mmCIF file of C-alpha atoms and ligand atoms in Angstrom:
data_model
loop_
_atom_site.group_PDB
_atom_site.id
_atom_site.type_symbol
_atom_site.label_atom_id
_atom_site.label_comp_id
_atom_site.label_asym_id
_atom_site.label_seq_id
_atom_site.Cartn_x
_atom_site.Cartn_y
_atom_site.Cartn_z
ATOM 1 C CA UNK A 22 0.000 0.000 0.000
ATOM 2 C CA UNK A 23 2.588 2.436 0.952
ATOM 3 C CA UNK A 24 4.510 1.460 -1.886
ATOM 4 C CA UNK A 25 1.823 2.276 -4.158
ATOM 5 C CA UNK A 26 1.216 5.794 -3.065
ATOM 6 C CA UNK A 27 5.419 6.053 -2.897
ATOM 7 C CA UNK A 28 4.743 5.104 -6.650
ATOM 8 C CA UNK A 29 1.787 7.096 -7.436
ATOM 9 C CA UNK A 30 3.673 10.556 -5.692
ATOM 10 C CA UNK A 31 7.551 9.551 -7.437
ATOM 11 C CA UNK A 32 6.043 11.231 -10.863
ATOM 12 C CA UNK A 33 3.869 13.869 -9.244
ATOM 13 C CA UNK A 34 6.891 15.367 -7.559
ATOM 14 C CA UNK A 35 9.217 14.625 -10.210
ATOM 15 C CA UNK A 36 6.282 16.982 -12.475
ATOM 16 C CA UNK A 37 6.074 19.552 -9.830
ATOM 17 C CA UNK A 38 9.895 19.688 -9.657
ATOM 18 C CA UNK A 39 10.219 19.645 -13.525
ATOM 19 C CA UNK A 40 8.289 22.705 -13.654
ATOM 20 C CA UNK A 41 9.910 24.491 -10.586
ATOM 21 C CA UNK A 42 12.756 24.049 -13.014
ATOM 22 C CA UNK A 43 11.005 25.722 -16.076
ATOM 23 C CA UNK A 44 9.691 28.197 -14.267
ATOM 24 C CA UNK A 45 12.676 29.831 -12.277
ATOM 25 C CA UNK A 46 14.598 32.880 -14.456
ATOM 26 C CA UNK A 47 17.340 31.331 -16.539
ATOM 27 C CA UNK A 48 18.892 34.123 -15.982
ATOM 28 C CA UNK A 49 21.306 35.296 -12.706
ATOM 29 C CA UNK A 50 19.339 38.014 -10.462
ATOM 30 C CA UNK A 51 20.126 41.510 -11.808
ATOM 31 C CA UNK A 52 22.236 42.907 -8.333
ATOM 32 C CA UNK A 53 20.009 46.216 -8.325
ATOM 33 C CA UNK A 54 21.787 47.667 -5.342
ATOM 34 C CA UNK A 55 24.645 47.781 -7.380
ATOM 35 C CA UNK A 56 22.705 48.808 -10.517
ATOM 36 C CA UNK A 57 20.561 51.604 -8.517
ATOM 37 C CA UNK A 58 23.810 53.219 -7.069
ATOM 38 C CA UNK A 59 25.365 53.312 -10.349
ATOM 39 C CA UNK A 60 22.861 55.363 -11.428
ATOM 40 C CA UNK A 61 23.172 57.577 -8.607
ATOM 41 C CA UNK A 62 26.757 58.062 -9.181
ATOM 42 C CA UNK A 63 25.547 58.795 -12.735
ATOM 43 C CA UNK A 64 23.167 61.221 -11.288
ATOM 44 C CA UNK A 65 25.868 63.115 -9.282
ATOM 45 C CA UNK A 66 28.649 60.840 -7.860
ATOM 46 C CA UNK A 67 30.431 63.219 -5.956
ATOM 47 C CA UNK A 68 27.351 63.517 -3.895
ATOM 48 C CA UNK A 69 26.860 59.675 -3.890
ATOM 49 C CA UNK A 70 30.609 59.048 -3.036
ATOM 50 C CA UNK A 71 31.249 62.513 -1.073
ATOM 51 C CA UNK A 72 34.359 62.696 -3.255
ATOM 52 C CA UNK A 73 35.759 66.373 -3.409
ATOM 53 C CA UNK A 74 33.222 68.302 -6.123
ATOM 54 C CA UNK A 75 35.573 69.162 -9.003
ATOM 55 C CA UNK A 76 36.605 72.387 -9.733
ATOM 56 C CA UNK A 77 36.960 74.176 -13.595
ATOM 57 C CA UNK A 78 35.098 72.441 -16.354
ATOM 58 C CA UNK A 79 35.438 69.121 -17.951
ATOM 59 C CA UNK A 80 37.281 68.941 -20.424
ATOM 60 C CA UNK A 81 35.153 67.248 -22.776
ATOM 61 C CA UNK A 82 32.637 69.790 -22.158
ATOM 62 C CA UNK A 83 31.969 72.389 -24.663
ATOM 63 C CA UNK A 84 33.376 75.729 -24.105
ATOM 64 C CA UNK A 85 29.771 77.426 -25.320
ATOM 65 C CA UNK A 86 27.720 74.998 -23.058
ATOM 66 C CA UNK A 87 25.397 77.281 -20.170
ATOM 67 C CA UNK A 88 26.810 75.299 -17.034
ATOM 68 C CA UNK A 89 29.755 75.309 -15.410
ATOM 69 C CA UNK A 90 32.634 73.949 -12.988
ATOM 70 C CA UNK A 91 31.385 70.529 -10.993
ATOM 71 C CA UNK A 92 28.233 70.727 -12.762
ATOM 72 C CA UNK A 93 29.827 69.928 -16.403
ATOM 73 C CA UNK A 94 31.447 66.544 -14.398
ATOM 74 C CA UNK A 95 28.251 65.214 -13.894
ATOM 75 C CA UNK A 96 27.576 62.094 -16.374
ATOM 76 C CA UNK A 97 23.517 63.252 -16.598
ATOM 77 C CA UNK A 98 24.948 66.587 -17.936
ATOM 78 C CA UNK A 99 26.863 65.513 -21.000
ATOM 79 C CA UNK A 100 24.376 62.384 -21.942
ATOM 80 C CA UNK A 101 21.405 63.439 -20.545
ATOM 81 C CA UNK A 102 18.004 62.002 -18.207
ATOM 82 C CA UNK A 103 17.179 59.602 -20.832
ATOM 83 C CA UNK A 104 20.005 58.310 -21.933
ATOM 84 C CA UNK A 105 20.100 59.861 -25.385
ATOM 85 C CA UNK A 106 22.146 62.997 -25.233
ATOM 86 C CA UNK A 107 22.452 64.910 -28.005
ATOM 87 C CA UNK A 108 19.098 62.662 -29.315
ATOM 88 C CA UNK A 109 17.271 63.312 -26.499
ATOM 89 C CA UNK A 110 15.803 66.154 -24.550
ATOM 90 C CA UNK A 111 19.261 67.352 -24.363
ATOM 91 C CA UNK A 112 19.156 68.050 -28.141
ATOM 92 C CA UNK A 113 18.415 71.831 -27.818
ATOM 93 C CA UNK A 114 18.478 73.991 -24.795
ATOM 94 C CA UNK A 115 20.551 75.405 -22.404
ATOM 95 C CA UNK A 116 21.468 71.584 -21.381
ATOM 96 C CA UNK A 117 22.337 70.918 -24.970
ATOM 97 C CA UNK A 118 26.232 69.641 -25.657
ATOM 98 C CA UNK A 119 26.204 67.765 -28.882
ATOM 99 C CA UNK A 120 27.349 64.876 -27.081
ATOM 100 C CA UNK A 121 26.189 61.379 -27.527
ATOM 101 C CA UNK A 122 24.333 59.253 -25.494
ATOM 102 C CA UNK A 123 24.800 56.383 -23.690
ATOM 103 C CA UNK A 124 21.987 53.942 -24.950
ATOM 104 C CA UNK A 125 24.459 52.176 -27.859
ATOM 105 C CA UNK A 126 26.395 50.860 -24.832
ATOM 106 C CA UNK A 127 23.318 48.938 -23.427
ATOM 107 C CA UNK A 128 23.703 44.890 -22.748
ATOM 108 C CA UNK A 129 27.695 45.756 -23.663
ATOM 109 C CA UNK A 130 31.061 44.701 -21.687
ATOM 110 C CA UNK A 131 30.808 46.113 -18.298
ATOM 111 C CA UNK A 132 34.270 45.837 -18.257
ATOM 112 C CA UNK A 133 35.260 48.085 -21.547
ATOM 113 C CA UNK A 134 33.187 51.144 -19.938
ATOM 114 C CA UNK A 135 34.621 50.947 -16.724
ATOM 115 C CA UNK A 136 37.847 51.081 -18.350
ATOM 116 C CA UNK A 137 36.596 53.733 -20.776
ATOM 117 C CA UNK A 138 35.978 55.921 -18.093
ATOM 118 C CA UNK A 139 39.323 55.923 -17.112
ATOM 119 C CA UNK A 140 40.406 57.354 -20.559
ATOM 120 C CA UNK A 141 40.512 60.237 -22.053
ATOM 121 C CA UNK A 142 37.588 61.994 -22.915
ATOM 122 C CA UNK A 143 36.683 60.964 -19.598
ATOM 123 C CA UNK A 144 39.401 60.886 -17.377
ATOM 124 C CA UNK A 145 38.103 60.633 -14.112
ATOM 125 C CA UNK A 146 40.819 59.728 -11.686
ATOM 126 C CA UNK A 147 40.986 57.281 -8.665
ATOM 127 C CA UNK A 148 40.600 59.711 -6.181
ATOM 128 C CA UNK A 149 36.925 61.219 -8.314
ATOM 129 C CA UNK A 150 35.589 57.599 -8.643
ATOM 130 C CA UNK A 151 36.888 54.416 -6.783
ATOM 131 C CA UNK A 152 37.355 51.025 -8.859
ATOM 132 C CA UNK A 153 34.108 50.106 -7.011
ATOM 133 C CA UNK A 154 32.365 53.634 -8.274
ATOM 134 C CA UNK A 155 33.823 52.847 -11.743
ATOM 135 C CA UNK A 156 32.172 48.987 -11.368
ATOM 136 C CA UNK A 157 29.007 50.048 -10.214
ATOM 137 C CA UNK A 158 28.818 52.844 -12.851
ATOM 138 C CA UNK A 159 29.529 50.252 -15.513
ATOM 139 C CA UNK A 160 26.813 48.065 -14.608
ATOM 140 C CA UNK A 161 24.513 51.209 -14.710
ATOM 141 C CA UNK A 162 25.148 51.905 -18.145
ATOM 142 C CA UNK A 163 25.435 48.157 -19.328
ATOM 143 C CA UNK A 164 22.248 46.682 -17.634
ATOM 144 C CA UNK A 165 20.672 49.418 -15.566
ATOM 145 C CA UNK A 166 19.866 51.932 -18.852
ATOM 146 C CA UNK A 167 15.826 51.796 -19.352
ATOM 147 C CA UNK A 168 13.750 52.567 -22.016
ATOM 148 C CA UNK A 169 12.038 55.533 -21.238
ATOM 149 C CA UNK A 170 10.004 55.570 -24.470
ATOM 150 C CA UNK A 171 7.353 53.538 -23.053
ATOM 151 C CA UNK A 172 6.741 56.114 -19.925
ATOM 152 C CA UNK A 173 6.837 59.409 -21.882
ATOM 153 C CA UNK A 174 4.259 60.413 -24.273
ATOM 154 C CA UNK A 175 5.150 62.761 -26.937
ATOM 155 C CA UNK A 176 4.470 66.034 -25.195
ATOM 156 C CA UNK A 177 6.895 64.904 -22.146
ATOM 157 C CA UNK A 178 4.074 63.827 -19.807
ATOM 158 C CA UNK A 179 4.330 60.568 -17.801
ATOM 159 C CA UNK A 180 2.265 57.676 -19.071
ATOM 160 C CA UNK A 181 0.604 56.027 -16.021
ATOM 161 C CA UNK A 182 -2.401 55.199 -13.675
ATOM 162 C CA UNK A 183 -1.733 58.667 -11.428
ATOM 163 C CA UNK A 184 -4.288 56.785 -8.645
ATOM 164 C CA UNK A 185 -2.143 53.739 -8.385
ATOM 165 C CA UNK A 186 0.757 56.417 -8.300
ATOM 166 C CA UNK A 187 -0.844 58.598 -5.466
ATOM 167 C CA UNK A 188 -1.113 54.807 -3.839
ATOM 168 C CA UNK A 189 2.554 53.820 -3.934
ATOM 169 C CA UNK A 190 3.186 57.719 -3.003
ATOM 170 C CA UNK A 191 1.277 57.895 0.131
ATOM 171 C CA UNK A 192 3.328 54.760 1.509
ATOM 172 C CA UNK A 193 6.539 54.550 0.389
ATOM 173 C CA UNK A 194 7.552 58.765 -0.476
ATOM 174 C CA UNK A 195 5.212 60.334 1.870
ATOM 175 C CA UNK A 196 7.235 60.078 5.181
ATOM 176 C CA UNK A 197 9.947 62.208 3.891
ATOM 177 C CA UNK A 198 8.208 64.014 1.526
ATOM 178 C CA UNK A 199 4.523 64.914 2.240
ATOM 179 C CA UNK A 200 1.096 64.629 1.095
ATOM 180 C CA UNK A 201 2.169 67.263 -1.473
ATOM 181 C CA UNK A 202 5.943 66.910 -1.966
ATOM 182 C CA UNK A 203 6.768 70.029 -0.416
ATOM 183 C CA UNK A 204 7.513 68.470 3.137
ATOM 184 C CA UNK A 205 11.690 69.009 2.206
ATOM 185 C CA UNK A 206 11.737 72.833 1.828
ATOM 186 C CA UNK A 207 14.509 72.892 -0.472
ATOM 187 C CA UNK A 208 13.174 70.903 -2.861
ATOM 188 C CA UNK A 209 9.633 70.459 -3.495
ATOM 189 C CA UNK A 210 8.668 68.048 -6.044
ATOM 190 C CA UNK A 211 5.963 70.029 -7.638
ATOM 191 C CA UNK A 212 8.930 72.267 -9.056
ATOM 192 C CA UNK A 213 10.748 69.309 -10.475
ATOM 193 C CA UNK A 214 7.707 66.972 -11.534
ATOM 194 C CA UNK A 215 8.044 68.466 -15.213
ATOM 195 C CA UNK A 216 11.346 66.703 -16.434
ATOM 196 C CA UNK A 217 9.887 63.007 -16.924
ATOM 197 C CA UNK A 218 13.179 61.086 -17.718
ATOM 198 C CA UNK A 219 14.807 63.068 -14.757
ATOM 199 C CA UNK A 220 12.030 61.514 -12.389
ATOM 200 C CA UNK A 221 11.924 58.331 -13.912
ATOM 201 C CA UNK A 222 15.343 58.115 -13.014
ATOM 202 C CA UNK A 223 15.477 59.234 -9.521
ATOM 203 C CA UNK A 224 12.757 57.302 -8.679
ATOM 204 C CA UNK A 225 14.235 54.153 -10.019
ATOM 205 C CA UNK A 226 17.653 54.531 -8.465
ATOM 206 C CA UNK A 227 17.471 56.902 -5.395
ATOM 207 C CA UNK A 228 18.589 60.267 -4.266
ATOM 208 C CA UNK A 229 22.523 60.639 -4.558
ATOM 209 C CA UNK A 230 23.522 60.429 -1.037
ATOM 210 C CA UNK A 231 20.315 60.333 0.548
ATOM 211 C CA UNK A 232 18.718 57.677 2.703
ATOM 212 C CA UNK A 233 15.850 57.771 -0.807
ATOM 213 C CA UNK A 234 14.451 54.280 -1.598
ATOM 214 C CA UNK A 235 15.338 52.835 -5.226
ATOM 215 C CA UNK A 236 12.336 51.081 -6.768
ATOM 216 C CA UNK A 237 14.161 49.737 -9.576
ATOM 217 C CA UNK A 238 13.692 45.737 -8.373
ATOM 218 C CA UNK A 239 9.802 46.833 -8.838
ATOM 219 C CA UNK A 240 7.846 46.771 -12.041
ATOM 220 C CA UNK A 241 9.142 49.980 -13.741
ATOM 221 C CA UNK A 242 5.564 51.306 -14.263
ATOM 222 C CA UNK A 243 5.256 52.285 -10.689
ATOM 223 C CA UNK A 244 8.197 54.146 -11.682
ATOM 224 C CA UNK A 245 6.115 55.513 -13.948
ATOM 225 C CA UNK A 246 2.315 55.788 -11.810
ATOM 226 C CA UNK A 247 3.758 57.546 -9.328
ATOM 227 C CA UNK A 248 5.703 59.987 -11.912
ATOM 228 C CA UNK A 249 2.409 60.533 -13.019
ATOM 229 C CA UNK A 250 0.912 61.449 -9.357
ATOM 230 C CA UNK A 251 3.540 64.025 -8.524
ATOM 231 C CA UNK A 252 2.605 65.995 -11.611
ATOM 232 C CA UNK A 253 -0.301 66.848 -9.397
ATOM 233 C CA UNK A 254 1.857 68.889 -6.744
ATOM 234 C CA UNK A 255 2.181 72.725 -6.101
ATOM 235 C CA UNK A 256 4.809 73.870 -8.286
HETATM 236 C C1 LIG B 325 31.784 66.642 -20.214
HETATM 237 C C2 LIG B 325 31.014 65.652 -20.952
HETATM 238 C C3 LIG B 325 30.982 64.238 -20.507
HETATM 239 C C4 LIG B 325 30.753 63.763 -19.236
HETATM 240 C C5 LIG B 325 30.568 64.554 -17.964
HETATM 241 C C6 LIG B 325 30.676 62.341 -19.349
HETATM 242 N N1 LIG B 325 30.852 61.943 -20.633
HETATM 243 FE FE1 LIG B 325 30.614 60.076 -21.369
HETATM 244 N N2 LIG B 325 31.142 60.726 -23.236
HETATM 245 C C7 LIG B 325 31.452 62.029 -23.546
HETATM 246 C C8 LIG B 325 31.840 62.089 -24.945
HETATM 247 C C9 LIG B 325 32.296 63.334 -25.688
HETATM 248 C C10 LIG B 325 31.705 60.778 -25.451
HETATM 249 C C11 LIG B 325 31.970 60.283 -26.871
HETATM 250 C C12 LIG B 325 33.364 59.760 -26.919
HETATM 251 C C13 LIG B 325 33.735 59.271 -28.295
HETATM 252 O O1 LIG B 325 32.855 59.117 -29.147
HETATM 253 O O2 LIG B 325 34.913 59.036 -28.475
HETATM 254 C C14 LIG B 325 31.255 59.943 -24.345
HETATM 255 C C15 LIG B 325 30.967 58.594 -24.464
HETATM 256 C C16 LIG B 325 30.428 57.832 -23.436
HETATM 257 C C17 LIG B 325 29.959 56.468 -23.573
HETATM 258 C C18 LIG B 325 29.953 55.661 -24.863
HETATM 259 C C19 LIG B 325 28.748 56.006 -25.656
HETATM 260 C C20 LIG B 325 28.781 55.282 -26.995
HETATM 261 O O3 LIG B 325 27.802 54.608 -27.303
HETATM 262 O O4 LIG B 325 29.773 55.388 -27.694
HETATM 263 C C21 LIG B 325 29.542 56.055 -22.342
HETATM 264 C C22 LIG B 325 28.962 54.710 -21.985
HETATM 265 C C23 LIG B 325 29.762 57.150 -21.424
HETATM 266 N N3 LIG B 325 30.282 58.205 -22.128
HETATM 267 C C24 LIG B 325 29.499 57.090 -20.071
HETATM 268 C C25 LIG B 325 29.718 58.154 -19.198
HETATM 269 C C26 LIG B 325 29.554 58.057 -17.761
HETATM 270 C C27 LIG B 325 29.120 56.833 -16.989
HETATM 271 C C28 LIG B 325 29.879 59.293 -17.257
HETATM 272 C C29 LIG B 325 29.947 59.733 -15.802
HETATM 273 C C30 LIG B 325 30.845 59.004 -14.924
HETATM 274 C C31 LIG B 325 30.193 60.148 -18.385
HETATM 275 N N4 LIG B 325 30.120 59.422 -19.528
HETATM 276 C C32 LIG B 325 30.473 61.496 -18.270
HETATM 277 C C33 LIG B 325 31.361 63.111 -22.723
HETATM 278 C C34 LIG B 325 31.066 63.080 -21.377
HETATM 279 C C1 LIG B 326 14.016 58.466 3.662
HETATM 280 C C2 LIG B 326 13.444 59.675 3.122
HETATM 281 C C3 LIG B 326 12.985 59.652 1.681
HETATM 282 C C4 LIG B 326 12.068 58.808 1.082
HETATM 283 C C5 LIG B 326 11.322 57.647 1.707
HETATM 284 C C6 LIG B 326 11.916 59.289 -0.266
HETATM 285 N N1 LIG B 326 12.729 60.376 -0.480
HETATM 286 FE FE1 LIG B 326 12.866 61.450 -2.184
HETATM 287 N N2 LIG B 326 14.352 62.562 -1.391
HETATM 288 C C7 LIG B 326 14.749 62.505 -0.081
HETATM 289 C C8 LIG B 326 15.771 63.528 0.160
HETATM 290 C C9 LIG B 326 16.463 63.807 1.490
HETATM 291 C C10 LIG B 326 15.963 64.190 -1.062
HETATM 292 C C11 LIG B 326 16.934 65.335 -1.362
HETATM 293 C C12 LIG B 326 16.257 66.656 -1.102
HETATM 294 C C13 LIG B 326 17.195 67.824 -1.373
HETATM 295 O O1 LIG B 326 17.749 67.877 -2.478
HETATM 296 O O2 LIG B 326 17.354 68.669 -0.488
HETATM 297 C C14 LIG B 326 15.047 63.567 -2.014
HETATM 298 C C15 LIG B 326 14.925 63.949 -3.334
HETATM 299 C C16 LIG B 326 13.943 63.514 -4.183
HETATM 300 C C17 LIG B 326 13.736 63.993 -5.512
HETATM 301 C C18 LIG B 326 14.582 65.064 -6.210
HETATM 302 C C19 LIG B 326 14.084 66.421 -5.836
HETATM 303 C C20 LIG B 326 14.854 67.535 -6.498
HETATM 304 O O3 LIG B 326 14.534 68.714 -6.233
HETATM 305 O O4 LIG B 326 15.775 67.274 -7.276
HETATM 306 C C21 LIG B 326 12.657 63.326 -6.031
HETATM 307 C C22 LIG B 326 12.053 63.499 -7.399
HETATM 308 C C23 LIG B 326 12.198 62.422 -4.997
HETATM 309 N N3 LIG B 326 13.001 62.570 -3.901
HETATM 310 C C24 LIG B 326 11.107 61.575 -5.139
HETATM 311 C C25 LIG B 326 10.773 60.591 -4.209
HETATM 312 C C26 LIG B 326 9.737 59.613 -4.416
HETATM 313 C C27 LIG B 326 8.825 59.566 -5.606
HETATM 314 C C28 LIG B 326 9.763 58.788 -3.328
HETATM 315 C C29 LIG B 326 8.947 57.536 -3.099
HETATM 316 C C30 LIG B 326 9.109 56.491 -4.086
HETATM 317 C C31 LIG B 326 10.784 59.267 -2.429
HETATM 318 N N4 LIG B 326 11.374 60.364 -2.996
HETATM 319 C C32 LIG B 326 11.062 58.719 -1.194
HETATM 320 C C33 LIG B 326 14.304 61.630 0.875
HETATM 321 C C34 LIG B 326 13.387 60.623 0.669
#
């Protein structure tokens, strides 16, 4: 009797385990820490890493551009929110450089940027970004680079369920922030809502050098809903 059920179970299990096995990602886990803090540091990595802000302009960074000094060393400010540089938002304006953007060097060798930003145009020394920085930076821009097209419509707006948004808002932002983004006094969100790819971003990978969440292991479109709910904020 036992045996029989023994015999009956041996190919149930074996099925369930079969499809355990088909199910799970073939794939290795994506190490979003890593990713998320890459993208800080590609936000403003001398106020993810505290590293001493850099004085003069980069080189690479044209002599008519509008900014200047630590601001021109900033990887957002030569190839832009989303991704695209001289393609994207950053194609006219007083952020516009001419420069490329980053998106060709999606899914590449992780490797080849990190030593590419060692070299020159770059040039960004030990003591500006640690081999770690340079690591985490290079995981950023091979795996950590999203798609913004999907979020944006073609008048800039987020695309998104804003009530879901206002949902995921009023528990996971609203301690810091307020029911209205303007609990931090220096920076209310309502004044920043307007750039899309810039909030995509943050949102996704955090506040450089802030205690922020990053929400990138989430679905990106609560990325995008709650993008959509701080467009309702005081400016
Ligand atoms: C002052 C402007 C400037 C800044 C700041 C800057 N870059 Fe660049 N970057 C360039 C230029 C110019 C090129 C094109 C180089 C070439 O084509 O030889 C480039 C190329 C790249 C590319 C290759 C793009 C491609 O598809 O060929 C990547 C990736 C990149 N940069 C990442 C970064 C990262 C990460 C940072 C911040 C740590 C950064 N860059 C900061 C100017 C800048
Ligand atoms: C632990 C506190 C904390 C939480 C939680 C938090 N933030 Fe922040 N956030 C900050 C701080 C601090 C800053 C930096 C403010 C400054 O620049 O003075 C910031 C900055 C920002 C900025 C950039 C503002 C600017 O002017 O550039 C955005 C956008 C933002 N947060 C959105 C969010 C959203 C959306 C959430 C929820 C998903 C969230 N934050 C959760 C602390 C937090």
């Amino acid at each position: 009797m036992k045996n029989s059920v023994k015999s009956k179970a041996g190919p149930g299990i074996l099925f369930i385990g079969l499809a355990l096995l088909l199910a799970a990602p073939t794939g290795a886990i994506a190490d979003d820490g890593a990713i998320a803090r890459g993208g800080r540091l590609y936000d403003k990595w001398f106020g993810e890493n505290k590293a001493e802000k850099p004085t003069g302009n980069h080189l690479a960074y044209p002599a008519d551009g509008k900014y200047k000094d630590d601001a021109t060393w900033r990887c957002k400010e030569c190839h832009g929110w989303d991704y695209l540089g001289k393609d994207g938002a950053y194609s006219s304006g007083k952020h516009a450089t001419g420069i490329v953007g980053i998106s060709a060097a999606a899914g590449g060798d992780a490797a080849a940027i990190a030593a590419m930003l060692r070299a020159a145009p770059h040039g960004y020394t030990e003591k500006q970004l640690s081999a770690k920085d340079v690591e985490d930076l290079a995981l950023f821009v091979t795996q950590g680079q999203i798609d913004v097209k999907p979020y944006i419509d073609a008048s800039g707006k987020p695309i998104g369920d804003g009530a879901r948004g206002a949902n995921y808002y009023n528990t996971l932002c609203i301690g810091c922030h307020g029911v209205d983004g303007a609990k931090i006094k220096e920076a209310p969100l309502g004044s920043v809502a307007g750039n899309t790819p810039e909030m995509l971003h943050k949102v996704l990978n955090g506040q450089p050098g802030e205690a922020m969440p990053a929400l990138r292991a989430l679905d990106h479109q609560i990325a995008a809903d709650i993008v959509v709910h701080l467009q309702t904020f005081p400016k």
